[in-house]
mmCIF file of C-alpha atoms and ligand atoms in Angstrom:
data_model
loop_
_atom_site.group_PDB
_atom_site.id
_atom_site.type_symbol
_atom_site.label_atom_id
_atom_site.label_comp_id
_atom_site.label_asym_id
_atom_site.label_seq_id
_atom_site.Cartn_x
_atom_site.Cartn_y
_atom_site.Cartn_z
ATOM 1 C CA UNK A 214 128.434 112.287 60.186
ATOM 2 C CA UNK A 215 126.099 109.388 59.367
ATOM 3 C CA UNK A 216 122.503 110.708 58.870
ATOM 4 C CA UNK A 217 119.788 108.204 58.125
ATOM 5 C CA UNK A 218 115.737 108.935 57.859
ATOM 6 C CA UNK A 219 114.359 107.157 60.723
ATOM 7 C CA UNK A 220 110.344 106.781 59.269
ATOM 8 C CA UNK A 221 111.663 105.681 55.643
ATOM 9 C CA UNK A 222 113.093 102.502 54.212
ATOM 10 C CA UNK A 223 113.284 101.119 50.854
ATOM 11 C CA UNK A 224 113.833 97.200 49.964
ATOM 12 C CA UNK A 225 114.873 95.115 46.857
ATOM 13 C CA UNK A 226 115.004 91.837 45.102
ATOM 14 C CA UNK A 227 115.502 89.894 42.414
ATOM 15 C CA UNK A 228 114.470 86.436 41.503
ATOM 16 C CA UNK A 229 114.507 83.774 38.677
ATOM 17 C CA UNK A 230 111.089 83.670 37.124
ATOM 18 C CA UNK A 231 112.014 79.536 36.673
ATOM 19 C CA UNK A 232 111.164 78.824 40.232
ATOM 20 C CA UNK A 233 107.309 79.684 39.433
ATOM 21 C CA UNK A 234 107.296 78.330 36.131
ATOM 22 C CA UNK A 235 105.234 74.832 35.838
ATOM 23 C CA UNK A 236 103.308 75.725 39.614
ATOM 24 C CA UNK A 237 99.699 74.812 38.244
ATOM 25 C CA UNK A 238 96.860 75.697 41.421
ATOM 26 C CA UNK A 239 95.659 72.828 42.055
ATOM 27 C CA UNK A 240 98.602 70.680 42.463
ATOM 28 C CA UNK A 241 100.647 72.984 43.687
ATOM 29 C CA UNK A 242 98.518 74.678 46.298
ATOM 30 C CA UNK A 243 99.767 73.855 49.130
ATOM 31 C CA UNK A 244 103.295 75.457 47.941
ATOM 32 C CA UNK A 245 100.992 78.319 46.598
ATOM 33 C CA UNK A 246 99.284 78.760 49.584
ATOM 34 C CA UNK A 247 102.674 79.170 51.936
ATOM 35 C CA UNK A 248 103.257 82.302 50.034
ATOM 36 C CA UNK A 249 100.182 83.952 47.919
ATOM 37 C CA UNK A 250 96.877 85.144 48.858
ATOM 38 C CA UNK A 251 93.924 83.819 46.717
ATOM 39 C CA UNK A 252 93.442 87.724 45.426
ATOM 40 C CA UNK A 253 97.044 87.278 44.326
ATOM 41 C CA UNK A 254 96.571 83.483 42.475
ATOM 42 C CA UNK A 255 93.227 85.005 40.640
ATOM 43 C CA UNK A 256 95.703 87.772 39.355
ATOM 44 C CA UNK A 257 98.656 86.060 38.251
ATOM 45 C CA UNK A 258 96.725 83.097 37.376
ATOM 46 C CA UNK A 259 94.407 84.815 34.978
ATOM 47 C CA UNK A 260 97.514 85.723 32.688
ATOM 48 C CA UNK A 261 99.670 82.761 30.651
ATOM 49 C CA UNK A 262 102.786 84.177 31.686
ATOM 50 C CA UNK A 263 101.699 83.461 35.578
ATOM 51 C CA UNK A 264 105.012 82.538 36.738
ATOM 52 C CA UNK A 265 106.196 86.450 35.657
ATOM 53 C CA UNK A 266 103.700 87.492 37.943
ATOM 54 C CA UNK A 267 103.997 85.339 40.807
ATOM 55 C CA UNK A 268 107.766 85.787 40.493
ATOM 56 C CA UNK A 269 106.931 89.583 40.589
ATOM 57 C CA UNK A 270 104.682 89.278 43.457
ATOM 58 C CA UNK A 271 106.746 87.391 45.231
ATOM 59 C CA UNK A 272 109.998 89.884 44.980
ATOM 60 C CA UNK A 273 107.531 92.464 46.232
ATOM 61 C CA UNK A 274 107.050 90.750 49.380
ATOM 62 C CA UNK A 275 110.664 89.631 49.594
ATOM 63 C CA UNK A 276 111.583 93.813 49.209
ATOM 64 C CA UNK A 277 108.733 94.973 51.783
ATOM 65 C CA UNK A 278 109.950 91.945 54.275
ATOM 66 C CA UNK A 279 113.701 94.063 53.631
ATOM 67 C CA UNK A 280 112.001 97.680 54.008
ATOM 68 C CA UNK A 281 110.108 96.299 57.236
ATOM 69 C CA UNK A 282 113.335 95.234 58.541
ATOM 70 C CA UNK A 283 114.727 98.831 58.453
ATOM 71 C CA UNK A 284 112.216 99.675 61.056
ATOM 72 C CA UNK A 285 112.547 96.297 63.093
ATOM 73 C CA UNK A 286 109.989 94.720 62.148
ATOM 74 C CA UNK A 287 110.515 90.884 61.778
ATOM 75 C CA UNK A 288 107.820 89.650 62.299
ATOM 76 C CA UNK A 289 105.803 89.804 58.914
ATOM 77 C CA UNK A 290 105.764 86.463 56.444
ATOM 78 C CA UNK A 291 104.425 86.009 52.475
ATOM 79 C CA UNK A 292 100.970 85.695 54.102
ATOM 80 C CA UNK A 293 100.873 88.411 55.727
ATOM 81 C CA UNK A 294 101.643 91.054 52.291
ATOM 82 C CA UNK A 295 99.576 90.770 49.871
ATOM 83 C CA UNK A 296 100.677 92.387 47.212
ATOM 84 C CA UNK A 297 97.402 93.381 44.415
ATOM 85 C CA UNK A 298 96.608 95.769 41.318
ATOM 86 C CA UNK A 299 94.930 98.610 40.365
ATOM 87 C CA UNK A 300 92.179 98.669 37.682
ATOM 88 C CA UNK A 301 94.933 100.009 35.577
ATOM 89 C CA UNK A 302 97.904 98.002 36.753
ATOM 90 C CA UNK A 303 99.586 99.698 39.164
ATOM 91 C CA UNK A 304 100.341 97.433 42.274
ATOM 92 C CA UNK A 305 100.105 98.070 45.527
ATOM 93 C CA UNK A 306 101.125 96.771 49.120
ATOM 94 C CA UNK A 307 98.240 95.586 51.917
ATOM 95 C CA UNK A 308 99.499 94.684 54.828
ATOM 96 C CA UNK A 309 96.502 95.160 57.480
ATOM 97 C CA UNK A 310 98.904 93.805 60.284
ATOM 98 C CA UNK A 311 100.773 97.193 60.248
ATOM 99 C CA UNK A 312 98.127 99.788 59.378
ATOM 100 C CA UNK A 313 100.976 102.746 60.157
ATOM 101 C CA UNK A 314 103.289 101.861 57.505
ATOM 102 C CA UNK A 315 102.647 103.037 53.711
ATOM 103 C CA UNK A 316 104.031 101.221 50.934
ATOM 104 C CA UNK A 317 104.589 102.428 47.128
ATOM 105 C CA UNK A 318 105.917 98.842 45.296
ATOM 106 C CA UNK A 319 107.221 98.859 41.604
ATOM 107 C CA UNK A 320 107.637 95.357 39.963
ATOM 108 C CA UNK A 321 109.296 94.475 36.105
ATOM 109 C CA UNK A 322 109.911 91.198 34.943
ATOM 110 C CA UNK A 323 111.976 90.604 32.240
ATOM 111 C CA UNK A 324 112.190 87.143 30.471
ATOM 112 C CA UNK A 325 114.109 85.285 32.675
ATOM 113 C CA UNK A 326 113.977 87.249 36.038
ATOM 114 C CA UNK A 327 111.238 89.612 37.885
ATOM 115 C CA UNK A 328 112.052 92.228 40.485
ATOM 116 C CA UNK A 329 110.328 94.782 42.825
ATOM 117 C CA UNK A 330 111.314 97.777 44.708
ATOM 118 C CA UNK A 331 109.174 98.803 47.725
ATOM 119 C CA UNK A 332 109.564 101.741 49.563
ATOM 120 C CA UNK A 333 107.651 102.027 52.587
ATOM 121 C CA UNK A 334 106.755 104.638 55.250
ATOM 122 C CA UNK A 335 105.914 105.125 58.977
ATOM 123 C CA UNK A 336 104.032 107.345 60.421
HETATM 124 C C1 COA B 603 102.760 99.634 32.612
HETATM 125 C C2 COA B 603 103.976 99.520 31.730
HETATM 126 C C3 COA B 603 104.864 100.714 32.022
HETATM 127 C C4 COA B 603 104.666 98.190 32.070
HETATM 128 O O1 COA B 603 105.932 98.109 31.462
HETATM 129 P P1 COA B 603 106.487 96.794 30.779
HETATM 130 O O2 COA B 603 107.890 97.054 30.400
HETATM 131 O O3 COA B 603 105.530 96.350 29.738
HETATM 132 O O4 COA B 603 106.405 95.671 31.898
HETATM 133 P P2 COA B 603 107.248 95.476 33.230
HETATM 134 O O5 COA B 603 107.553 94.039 33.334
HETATM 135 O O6 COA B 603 108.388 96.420 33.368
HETATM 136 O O7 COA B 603 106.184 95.885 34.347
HETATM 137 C C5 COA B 603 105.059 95.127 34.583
HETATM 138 C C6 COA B 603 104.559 95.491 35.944
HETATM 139 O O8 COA B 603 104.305 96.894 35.994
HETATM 140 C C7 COA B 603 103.267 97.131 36.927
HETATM 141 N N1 COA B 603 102.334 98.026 36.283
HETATM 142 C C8 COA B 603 101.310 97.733 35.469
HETATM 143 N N2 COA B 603 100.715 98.862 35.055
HETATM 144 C C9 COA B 603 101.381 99.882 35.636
HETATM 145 C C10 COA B 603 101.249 101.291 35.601
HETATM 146 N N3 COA B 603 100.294 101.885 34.886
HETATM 147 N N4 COA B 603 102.115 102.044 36.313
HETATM 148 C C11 COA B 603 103.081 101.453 37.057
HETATM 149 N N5 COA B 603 103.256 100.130 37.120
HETATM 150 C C12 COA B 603 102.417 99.361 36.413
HETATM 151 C C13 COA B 603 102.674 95.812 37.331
HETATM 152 O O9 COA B 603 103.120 95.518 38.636
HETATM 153 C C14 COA B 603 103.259 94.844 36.315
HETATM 154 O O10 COA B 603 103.557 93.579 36.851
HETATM 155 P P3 COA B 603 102.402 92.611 37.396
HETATM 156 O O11 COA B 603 101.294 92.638 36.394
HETATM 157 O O12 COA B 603 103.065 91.275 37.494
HETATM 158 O O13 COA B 603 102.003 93.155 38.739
HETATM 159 C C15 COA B 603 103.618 99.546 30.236
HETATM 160 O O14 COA B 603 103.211 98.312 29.810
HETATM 161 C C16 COA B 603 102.486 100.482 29.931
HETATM 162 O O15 COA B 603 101.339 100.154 29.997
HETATM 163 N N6 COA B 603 102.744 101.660 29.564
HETATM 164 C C17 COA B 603 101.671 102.523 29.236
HETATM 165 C C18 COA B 603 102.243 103.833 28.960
HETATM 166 C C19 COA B 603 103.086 103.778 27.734
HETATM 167 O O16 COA B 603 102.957 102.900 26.914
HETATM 168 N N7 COA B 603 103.942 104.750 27.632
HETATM 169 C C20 COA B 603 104.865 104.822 26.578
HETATM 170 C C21 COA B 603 106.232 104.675 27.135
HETATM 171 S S1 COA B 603 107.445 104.980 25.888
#
């Protein structure tokens, strides 16, 4: 018999780290903008490999828009996550427009691709 946990869903993805490389914030802020939260440009932007950790951010949302899915929810866009760090690193998930769900997110980039994992929870 097919058993599934109804208040849990996970999400993946993978991307080329390419697509983000070159992006500078000014320029490109409109394109920025469509998918990152200022929090999220001051992050990735602080770093010289930025495009690993756009790329990495932007899996993240890609994987929570997947776990969201899993619970019907279709209604939630790259604005909408935001997608930050710890002091020490760790990142986590805010997405105020579903204050029920929890998120844990794990992100690696290697040197050509980034990817995330999100699992998220309903209460
Ligand atoms: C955090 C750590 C595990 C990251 O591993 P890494 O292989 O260098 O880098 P990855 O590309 O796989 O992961 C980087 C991502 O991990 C996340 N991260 C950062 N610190 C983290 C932590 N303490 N715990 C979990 N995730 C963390 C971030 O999301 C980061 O990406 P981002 O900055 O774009 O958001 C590692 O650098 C580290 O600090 N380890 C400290 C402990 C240690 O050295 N142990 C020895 C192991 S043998």
């Amino acid at each position: 018999m097919f058993m599934e946990f109804e208040n849990i869903s996970i999400g993946v993805d993978i991307e080329e780290i390419s697509r983000f490389e070159g992006k500078e914030r000014g320029k490109d802020a409109n394109f920025l903008a469509r998918i990152f939260t200022e929090k999220e440009l001051d992050y990735c932007y602080k770093n010289k490999n930025y495009a690993s950790h756009l790329c990495g951010k932007y899996c993240a949302k890609e994987a929570a828009v997947k776990a969201l899915t899993n619970f019907n929810i279709n209604n939630v866009y790259y604005g909408d996550i935001e997608i930050l760090n710890k002091d020490n690193g760790i990142p986590f998930v805010n997405l105020p427009k579903y204050p029920d769900i929890k998120f844990k997110v794990s992100v690696s980039h290697s040197k050509l691709y980034a990817t995330a994992t999100v699992l998220a929870l309903k209460d």
